[in-house]
XYZ file of C-alpha atoms in Angstrom:
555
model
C -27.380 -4.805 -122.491
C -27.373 -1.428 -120.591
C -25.526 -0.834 -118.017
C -26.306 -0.331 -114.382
C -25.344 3.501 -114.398
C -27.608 4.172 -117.425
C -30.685 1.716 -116.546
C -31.219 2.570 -112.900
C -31.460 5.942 -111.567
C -31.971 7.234 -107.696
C -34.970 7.458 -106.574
C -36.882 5.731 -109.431
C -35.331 2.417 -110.359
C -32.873 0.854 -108.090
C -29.523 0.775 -108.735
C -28.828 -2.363 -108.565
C -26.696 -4.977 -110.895
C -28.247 -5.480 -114.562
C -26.739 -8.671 -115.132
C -27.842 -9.970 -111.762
C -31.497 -8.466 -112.761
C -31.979 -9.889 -115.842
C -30.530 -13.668 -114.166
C -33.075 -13.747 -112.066
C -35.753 -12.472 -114.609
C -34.369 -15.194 -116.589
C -34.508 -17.342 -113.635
C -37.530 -17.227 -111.656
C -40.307 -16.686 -114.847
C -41.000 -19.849 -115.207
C -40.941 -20.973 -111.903
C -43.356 -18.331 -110.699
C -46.097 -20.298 -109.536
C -48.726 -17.293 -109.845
C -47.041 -15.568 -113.084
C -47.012 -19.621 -114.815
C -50.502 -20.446 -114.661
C -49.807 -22.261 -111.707
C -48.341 -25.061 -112.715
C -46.134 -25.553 -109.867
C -46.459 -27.687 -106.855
C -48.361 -25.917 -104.274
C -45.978 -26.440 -100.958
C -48.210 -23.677 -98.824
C -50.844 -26.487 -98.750
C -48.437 -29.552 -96.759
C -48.024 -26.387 -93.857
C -51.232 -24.624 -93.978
C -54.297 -25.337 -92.526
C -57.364 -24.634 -94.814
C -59.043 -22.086 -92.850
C -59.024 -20.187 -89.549
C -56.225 -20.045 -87.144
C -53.452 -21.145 -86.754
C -52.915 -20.281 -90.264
C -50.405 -23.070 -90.139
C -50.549 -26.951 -88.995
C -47.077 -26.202 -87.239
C -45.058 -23.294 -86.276
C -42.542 -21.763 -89.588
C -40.532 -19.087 -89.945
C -40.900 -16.468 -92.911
C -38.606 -14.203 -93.920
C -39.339 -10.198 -94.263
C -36.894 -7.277 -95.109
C -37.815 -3.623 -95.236
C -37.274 0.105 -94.678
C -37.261 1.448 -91.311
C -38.353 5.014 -91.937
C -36.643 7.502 -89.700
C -37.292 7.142 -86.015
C -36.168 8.212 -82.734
C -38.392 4.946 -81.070
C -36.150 2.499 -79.936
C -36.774 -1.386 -80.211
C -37.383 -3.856 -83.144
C -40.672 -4.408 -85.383
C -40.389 -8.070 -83.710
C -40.238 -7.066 -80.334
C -43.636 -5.435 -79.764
C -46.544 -7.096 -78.482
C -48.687 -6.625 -81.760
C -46.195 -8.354 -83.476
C -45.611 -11.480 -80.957
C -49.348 -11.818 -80.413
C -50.238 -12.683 -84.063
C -47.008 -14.984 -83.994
C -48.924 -16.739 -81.113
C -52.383 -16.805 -82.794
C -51.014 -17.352 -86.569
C -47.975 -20.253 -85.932
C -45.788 -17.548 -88.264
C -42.309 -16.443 -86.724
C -41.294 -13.601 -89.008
C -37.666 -13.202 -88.968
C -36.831 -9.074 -89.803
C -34.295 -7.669 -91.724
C -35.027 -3.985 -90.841
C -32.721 -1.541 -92.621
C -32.474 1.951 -91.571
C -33.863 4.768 -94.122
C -30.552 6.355 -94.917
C -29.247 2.436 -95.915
C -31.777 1.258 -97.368
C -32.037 1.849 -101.470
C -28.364 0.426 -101.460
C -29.059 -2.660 -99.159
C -32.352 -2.941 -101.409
C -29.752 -3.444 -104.259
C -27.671 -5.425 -103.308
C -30.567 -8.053 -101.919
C -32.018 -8.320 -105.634
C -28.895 -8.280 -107.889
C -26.984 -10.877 -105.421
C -30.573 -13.058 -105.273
C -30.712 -13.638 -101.780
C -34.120 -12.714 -101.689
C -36.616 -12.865 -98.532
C -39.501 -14.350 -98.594
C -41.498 -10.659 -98.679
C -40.350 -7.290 -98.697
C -42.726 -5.469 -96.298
C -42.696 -1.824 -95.219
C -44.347 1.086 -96.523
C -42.154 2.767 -99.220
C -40.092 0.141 -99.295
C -40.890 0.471 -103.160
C -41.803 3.255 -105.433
C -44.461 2.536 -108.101
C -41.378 1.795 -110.746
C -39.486 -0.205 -108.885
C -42.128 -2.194 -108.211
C -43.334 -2.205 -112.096
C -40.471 -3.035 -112.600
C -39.625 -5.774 -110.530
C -42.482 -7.406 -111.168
C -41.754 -8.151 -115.011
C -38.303 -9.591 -114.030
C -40.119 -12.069 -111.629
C -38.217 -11.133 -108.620
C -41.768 -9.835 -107.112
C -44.835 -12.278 -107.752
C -48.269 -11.048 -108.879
C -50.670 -11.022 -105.736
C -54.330 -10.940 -107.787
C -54.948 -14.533 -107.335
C -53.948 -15.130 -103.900
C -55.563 -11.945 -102.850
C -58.996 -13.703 -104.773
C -58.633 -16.856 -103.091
C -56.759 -16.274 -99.995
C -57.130 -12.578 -98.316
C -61.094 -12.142 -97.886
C -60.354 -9.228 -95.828
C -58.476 -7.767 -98.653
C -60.608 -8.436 -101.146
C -63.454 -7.256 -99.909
C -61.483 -3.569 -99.405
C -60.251 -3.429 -102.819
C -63.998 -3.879 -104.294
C -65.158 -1.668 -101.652
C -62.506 1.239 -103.039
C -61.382 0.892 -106.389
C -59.250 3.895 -106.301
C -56.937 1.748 -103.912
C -57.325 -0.552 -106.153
C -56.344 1.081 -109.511
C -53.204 2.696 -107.173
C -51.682 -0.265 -106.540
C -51.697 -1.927 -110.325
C -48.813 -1.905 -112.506
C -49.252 -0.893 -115.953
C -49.451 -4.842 -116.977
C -52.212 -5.120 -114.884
C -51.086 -7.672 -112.490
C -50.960 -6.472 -108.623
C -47.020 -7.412 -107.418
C -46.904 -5.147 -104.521
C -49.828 -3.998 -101.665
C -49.883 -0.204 -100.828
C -50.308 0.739 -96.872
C -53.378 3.085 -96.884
C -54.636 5.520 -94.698
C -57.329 7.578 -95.429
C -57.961 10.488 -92.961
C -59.012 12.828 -95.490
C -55.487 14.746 -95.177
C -54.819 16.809 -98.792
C -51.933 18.683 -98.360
C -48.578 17.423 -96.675
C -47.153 20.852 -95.866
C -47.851 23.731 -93.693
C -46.170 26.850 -93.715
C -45.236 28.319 -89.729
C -43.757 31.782 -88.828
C -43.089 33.274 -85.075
C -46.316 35.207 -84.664
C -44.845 36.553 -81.435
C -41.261 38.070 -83.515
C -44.072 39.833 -85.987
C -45.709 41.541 -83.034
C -42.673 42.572 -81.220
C -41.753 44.650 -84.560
C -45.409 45.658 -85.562
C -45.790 43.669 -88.303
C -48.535 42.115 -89.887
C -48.895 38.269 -91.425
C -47.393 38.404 -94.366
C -49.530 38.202 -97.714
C -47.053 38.478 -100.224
C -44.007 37.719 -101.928
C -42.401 40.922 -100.882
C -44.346 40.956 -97.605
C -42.619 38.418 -96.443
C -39.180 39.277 -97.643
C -39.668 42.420 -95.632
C -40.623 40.001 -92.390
C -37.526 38.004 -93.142
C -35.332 41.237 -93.419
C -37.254 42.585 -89.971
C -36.206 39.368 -88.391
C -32.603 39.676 -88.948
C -31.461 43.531 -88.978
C -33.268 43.833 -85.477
C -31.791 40.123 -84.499
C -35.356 39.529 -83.067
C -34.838 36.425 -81.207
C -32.376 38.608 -79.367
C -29.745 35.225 -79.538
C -27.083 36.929 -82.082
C -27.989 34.020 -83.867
C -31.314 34.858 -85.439
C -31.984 32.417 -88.781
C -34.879 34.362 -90.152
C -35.866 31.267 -92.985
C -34.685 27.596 -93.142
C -36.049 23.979 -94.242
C -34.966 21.239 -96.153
C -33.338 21.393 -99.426
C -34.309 17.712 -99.857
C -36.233 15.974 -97.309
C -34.993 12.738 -98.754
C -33.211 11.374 -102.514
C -36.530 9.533 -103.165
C -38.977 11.401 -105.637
C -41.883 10.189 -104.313
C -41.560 11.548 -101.007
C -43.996 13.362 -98.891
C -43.117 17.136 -99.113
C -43.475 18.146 -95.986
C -40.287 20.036 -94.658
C -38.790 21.639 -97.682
C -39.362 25.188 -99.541
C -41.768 23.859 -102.786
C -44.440 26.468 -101.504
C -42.429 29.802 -102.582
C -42.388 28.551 -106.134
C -46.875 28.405 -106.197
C -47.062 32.258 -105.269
C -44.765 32.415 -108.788
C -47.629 30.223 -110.409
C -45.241 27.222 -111.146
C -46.048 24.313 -108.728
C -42.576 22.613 -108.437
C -41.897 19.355 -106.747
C -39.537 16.680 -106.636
C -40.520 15.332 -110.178
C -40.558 18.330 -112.095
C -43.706 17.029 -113.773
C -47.063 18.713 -112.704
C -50.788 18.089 -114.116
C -51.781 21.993 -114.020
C -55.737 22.341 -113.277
C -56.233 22.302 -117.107
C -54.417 18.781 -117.187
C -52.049 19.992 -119.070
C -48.572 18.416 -118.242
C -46.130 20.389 -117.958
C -42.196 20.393 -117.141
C -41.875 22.712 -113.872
C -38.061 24.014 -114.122
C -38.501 25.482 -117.416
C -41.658 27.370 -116.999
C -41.062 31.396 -116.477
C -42.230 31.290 -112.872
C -39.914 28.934 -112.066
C -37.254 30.984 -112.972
C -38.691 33.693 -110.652
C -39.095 31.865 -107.955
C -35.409 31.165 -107.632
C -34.494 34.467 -108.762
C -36.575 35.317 -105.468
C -34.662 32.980 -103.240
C -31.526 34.108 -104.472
C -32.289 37.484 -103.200
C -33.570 36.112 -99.485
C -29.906 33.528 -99.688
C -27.604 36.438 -100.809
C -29.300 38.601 -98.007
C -28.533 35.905 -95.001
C -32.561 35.611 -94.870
C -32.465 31.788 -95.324
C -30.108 29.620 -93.481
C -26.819 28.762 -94.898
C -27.300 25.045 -94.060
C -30.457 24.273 -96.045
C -28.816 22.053 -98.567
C -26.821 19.890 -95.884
C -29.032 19.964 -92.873
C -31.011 16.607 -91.781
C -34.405 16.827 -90.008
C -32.739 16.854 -86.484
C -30.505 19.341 -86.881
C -33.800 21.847 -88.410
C -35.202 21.038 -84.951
C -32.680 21.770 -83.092
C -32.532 25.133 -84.208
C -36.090 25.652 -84.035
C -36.234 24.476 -80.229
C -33.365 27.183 -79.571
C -35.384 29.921 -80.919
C -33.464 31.025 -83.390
C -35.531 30.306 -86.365
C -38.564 32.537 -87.743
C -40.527 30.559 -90.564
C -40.134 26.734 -91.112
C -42.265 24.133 -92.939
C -43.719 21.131 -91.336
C -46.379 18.395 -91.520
C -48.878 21.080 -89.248
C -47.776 23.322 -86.982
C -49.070 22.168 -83.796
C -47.138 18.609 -83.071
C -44.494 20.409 -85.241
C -40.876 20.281 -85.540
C -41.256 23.523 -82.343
C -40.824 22.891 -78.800
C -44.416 22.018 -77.766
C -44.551 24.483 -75.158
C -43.682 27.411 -77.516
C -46.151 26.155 -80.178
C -48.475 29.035 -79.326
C -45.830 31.480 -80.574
C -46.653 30.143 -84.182
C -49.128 31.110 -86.704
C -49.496 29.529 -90.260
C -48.474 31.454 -92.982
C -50.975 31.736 -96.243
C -50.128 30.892 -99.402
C -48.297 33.608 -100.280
C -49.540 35.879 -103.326
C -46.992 36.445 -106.074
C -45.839 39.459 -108.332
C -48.219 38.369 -110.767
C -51.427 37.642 -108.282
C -50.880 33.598 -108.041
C -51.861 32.131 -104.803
C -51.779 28.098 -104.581
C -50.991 25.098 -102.492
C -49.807 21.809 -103.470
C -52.894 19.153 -103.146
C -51.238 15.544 -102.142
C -52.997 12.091 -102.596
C -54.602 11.200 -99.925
C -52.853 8.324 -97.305
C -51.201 6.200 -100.144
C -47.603 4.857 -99.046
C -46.578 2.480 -101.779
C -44.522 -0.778 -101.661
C -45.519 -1.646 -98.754
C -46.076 -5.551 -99.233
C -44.168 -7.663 -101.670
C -43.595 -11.200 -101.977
C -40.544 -12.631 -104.085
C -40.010 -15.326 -106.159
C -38.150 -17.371 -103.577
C -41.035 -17.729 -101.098
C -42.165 -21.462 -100.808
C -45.268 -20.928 -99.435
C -46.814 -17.437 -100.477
C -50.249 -18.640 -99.565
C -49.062 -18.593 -95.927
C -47.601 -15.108 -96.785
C -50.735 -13.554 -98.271
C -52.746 -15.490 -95.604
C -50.498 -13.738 -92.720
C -51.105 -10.336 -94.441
C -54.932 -10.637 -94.762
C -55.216 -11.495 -91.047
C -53.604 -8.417 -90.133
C -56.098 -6.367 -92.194
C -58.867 -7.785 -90.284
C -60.523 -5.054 -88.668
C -59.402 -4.816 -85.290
C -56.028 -5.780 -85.838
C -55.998 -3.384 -89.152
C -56.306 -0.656 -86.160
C -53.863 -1.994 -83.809
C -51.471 -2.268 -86.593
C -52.083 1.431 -87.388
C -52.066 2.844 -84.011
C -50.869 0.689 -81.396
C -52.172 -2.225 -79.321
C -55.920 -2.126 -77.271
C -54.266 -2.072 -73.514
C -56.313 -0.772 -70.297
C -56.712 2.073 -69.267
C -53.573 2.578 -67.145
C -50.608 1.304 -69.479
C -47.868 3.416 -69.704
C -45.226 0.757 -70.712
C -45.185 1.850 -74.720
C -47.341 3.734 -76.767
C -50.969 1.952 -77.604
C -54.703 2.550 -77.540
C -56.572 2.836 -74.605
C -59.669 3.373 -73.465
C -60.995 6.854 -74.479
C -62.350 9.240 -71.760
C -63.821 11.799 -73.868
C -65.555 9.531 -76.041
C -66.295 5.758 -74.847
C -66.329 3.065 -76.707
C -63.935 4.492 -78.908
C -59.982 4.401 -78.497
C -56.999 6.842 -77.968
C -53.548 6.649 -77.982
C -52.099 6.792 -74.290
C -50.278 9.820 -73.239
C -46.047 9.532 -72.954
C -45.347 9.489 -69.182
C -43.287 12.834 -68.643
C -40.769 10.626 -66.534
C -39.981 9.104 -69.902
C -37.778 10.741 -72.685
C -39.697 10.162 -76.366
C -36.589 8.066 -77.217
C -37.186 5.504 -74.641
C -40.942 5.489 -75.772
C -41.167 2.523 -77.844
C -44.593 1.446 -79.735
C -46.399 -1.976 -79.078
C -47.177 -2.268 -82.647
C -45.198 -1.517 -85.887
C -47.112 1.819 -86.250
C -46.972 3.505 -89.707
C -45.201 0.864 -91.515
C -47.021 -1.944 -91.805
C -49.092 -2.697 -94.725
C -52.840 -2.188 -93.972
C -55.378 -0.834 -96.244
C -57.671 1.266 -93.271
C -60.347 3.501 -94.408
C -62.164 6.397 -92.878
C -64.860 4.307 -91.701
C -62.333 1.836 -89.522
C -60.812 4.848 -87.966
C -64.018 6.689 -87.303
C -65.412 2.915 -85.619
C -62.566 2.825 -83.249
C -60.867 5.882 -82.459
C -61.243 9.491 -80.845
C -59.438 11.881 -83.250
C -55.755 12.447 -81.591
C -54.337 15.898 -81.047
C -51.970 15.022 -84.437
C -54.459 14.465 -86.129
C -57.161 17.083 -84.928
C -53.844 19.702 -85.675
C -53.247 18.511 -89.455
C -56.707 18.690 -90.287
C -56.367 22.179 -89.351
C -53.743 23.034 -91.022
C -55.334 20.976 -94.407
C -58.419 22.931 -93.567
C -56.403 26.064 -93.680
C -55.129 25.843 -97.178
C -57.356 24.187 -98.626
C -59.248 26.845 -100.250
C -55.948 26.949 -102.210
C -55.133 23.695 -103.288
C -54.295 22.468 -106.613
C -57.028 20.646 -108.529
C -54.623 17.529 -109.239
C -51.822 16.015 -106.903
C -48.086 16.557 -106.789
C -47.721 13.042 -105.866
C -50.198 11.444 -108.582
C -49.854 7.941 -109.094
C -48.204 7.607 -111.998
C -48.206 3.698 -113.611
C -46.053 3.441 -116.729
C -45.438 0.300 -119.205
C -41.740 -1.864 -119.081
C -40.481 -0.372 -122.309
C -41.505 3.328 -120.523
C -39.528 2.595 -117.730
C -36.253 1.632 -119.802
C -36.673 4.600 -121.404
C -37.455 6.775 -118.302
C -34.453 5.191 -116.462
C -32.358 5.962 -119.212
C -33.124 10.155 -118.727
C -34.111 10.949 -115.431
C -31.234 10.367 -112.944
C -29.007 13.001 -115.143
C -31.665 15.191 -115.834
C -32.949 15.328 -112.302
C -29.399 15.756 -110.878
C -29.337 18.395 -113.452
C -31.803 20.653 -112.402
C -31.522 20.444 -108.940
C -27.783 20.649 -108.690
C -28.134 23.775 -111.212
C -31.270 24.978 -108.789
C -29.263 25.049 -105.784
C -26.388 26.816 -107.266
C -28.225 29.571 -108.641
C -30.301 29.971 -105.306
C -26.504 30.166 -103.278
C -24.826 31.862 -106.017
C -27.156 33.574 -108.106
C -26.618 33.705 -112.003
C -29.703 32.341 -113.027
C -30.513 35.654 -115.392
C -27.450 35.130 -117.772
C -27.405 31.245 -117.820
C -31.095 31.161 -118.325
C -30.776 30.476 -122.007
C -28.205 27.911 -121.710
C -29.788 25.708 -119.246
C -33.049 25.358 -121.222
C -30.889 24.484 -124.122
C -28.919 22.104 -121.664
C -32.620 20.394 -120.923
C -32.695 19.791 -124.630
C -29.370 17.586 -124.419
C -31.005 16.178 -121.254
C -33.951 15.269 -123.567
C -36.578 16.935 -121.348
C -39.148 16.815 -124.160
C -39.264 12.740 -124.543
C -39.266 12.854 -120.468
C -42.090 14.890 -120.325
C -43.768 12.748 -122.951
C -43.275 10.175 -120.916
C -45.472 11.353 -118.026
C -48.376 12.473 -120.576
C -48.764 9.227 -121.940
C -48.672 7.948 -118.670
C -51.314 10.747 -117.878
C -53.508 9.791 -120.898
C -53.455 5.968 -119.903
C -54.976 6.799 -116.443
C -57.709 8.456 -118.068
């Protein structure tokens, strides 16, 4: 038996207890009604009535846990008005177990290895495509195929209509155990690049083009203390936006390494625009690249607190206008003081020593694990029945943006009636008596597991100023995107996953611990050699093989 240490690494398998793993594997096979063939009882069907609403004969109570992604909102998921109106029109009560971000992966843990399982785990990411893999062979998650066929219409009828949501959300097995949240807004790239348009003026200097174009901006910035504070911090972003390696890259520094032609991310793993796979921290431009931000660290052009600082401290220091290139989601609606926005410009891709010029493409509006029901559930009929009804179409967009309220509501945020388009829908404007942290939503916005294409969002609403401003930032680099994703979907088999969890949390920790050393401390140049033989003893080769075959079975 393996142990927990070796089995389950951050970010890609839970850590949680083997022994209490492979119990309830052992434990809740054969009683899976949808994994047996169905041979159990069917209890949804003494609650549930056989069509339309209430969904149930008599008011129950179903239990949910999931992530709460980081949020300055106050109140709870159950609180809203979106949530207690479909409690009124369903007869389901769902009682939350909401666990903050930063909590969450060891709360996750210790729910499935002590077996006190809810009835669903619901909240986008509140899986990665392992995990869930993963989960689902050792029956703690059920497959969802069949109810989905003869229980969520709605549901159904979106997964025929796009298959590529479809083929996402299937584990290598080919059962379905956990429902992706979907949004599809035609967004292709997470990050934008953002320097202090104004700070270049004041010295004369042009956007910068290049790699040493913009170490020259950086170096501007600080010798002539340009923000005229004492405290000018010419570079800074997030080392690591977050532990998981699925993330979004939206806040961190992946973008220098493109303009040294190796497209880095979290993984390590990218399908270059050959579809080749390779393994990014032992390609030559990797090694550039951080012999490059060495040179900006050593120089006090990038802020001492990159590895350590959280989002709110990054804004923070942008809002004092101190700090002269960041990366966010766009710029406008950034991480900047909204009224100083204007002083921004985008910055290009940057063009290397060796004429590479790129941006990371992302998959478009997939969050995964966003709805999973467990073993335990008695009635996962109900469940799937509950979901489906919030993916009908008007509640799909409630769900996703907030609650259809008049025209004067300024209670929480929601949609109202547009003025610039009618019959269409916007989301209502923050009162400026009211801090953003006292602005809570009337609907579980952004976490909740619908499945809402283009042509939903297009029916209902007027484009918000978000989205209008990431758009234009996506339509800004993308003339240089990637042909494939950083964030591709991979799907691999059980016996792939042992095998993956067995290498990755070292080997990951490896690289990035060794990454962030070299970029603080330099040294990169002499231990070169060493580390890729160090890879070796990390077995980087059977890792990347790993992904390829992966690769090759998606094809």
């Amino acid at each position: 038996m393996q142990t927990m240490k070796n089995r389950y690494p951050p970010g890609v398998i839970a850590l949680a207890c083997i022994a209490g793993l492979l119990c309830i594997a052992c434990g809740n096979k054969s009683g899976n009604r949808a994994a047996s063939g169905g041979t159990a009882k069917n209890l949804s069907s003494e609650v549930m009535n056989p069509t339309g609403l209430p969904i149930v004969k008599s008011p129950i109570t179903l239990s949910f846990s999931g992530i709460q992604m980081n949020t300055t909102r106050t109140g709870r998921w159950d609180e809203t008005d979106m949530m207690k109106d479909t409690a009124e029109k369903t007869g389901i009560k769902i009682a939350w177990e909401v666990v903050p971000q930063a909590s969450w992966k060891e709360k996750k843990n210790l729910i499935i290895a002590s077996r006190e399982l809810p009835d669903a785990f619901m909240a986008s990411l509140s899986f990665n495509a392992n995990e869930i893999a993963q989960y689902g062979a050792d029956g703690v998650l059920i497959p969802l195929e069949g109810l989905i066929d003869q229980y969520a219409p709605n549901i159904k009828a979106l997964m025929q209509e796009y298959p590529d949501y479809a083929a996402a959300t299937r584990s290598p097995d080919g059962h379905i155990y956990a429902l992706s949240s979907w949004e599809d807004l035609g967004f292709d790239s997470f990050s934008a690049g953002i320097i202090r348009k104004d700070w270049l003026d004041k010295l004369g200097l042009p956007v910068p083009s290049t790699t040493e174009e913009f170490y020259q901006s950086l170096k501007a910035f600080k010798d002539q203390d340009v923000s005229g504070t004492g405290k000018t911090i010419p570079f800074s972003f997030m080392f690591k936006e977050s532990q998981m390696l699925n993330r979004e890259v939206k806040r961190e520094f992946e973008w220098i390494f493109l303009a040294f032609g190796c497209a880095d991310n979290p993984y390590h793993i990218f399908i270059e625009d050959n579809n080749e796979i390779v393994f990014t921290a032992s390609q030559p431009g990797y090694k550039e690249a951080v012999q490059y931000l060495h040179r900006l660290y050593a120089e006090g052009l990038i802020d001492v607190e990159v590895f350590t600082q959280d989002r709110t401290l990054l804004t923070n220091k942008i809002r004092q206008n101190n700090v002269g290139v960041y990366t966010d989601y766009r710029l406008e609606f950034s991480m900047a003081d909204p009224n100083t926005e204007s002083l921004y410009t985008l910055l290009p891709p940057l063009i290397g020593p060796h004429g590479d010029q790129r941006w990371l493409r992302a998959q478009i509006g997939i969050s995964e694990g966003a709805f999973a029901i467990t073993s335990a559930c008695k009635y996962p009929e109900v469940a799937i029945r509950w979901l489906d009804f919030i993916n009908e179409e008007e509640n799909n967009i409630q769900y996703r943006y907030g609650m259809f309220k008049s025209a004067d509501w300024t209670a929480s945020e929601a949609l109202i009636p547009s003025t610039a388009i009618p019959g269409k829908w916007e989301v209502n404007s923050r009162p400026s008596s009211i801090e953003p942290s006292n602005w809570p939503f009337s609907s579980p916005i952004s976490v909740m597991p619908v499945i809402t294409p283009f042509k939903v969002i297009d029916k209902y609403i007027a484009e918000k100023g978000s989205n209008v401003a990431k758009n234009k930032a996506c339509g800004f680099y993308r003339p240089y995107l990637t042909k494939n994703p950083y964030n591709y979907l991979w799907r691999f088999s059980e016996d792939e996953l042992e095998e993956l969890a067995l290498l990755q949390t070292d080997l990951i920790g490896y690289v990035d611990k060794t990454m962030a050393k070299w970029i603080a401390d330099g040294g990169i140049e002499q231990e070169w050699d060493a580390y890729l033989n160090e890879l070796k003893r990390y077995n980087v080769d059977d890792y990347l093989e790993l992904y390829k075959t992966a690769y090759r079975r998606s094809k």
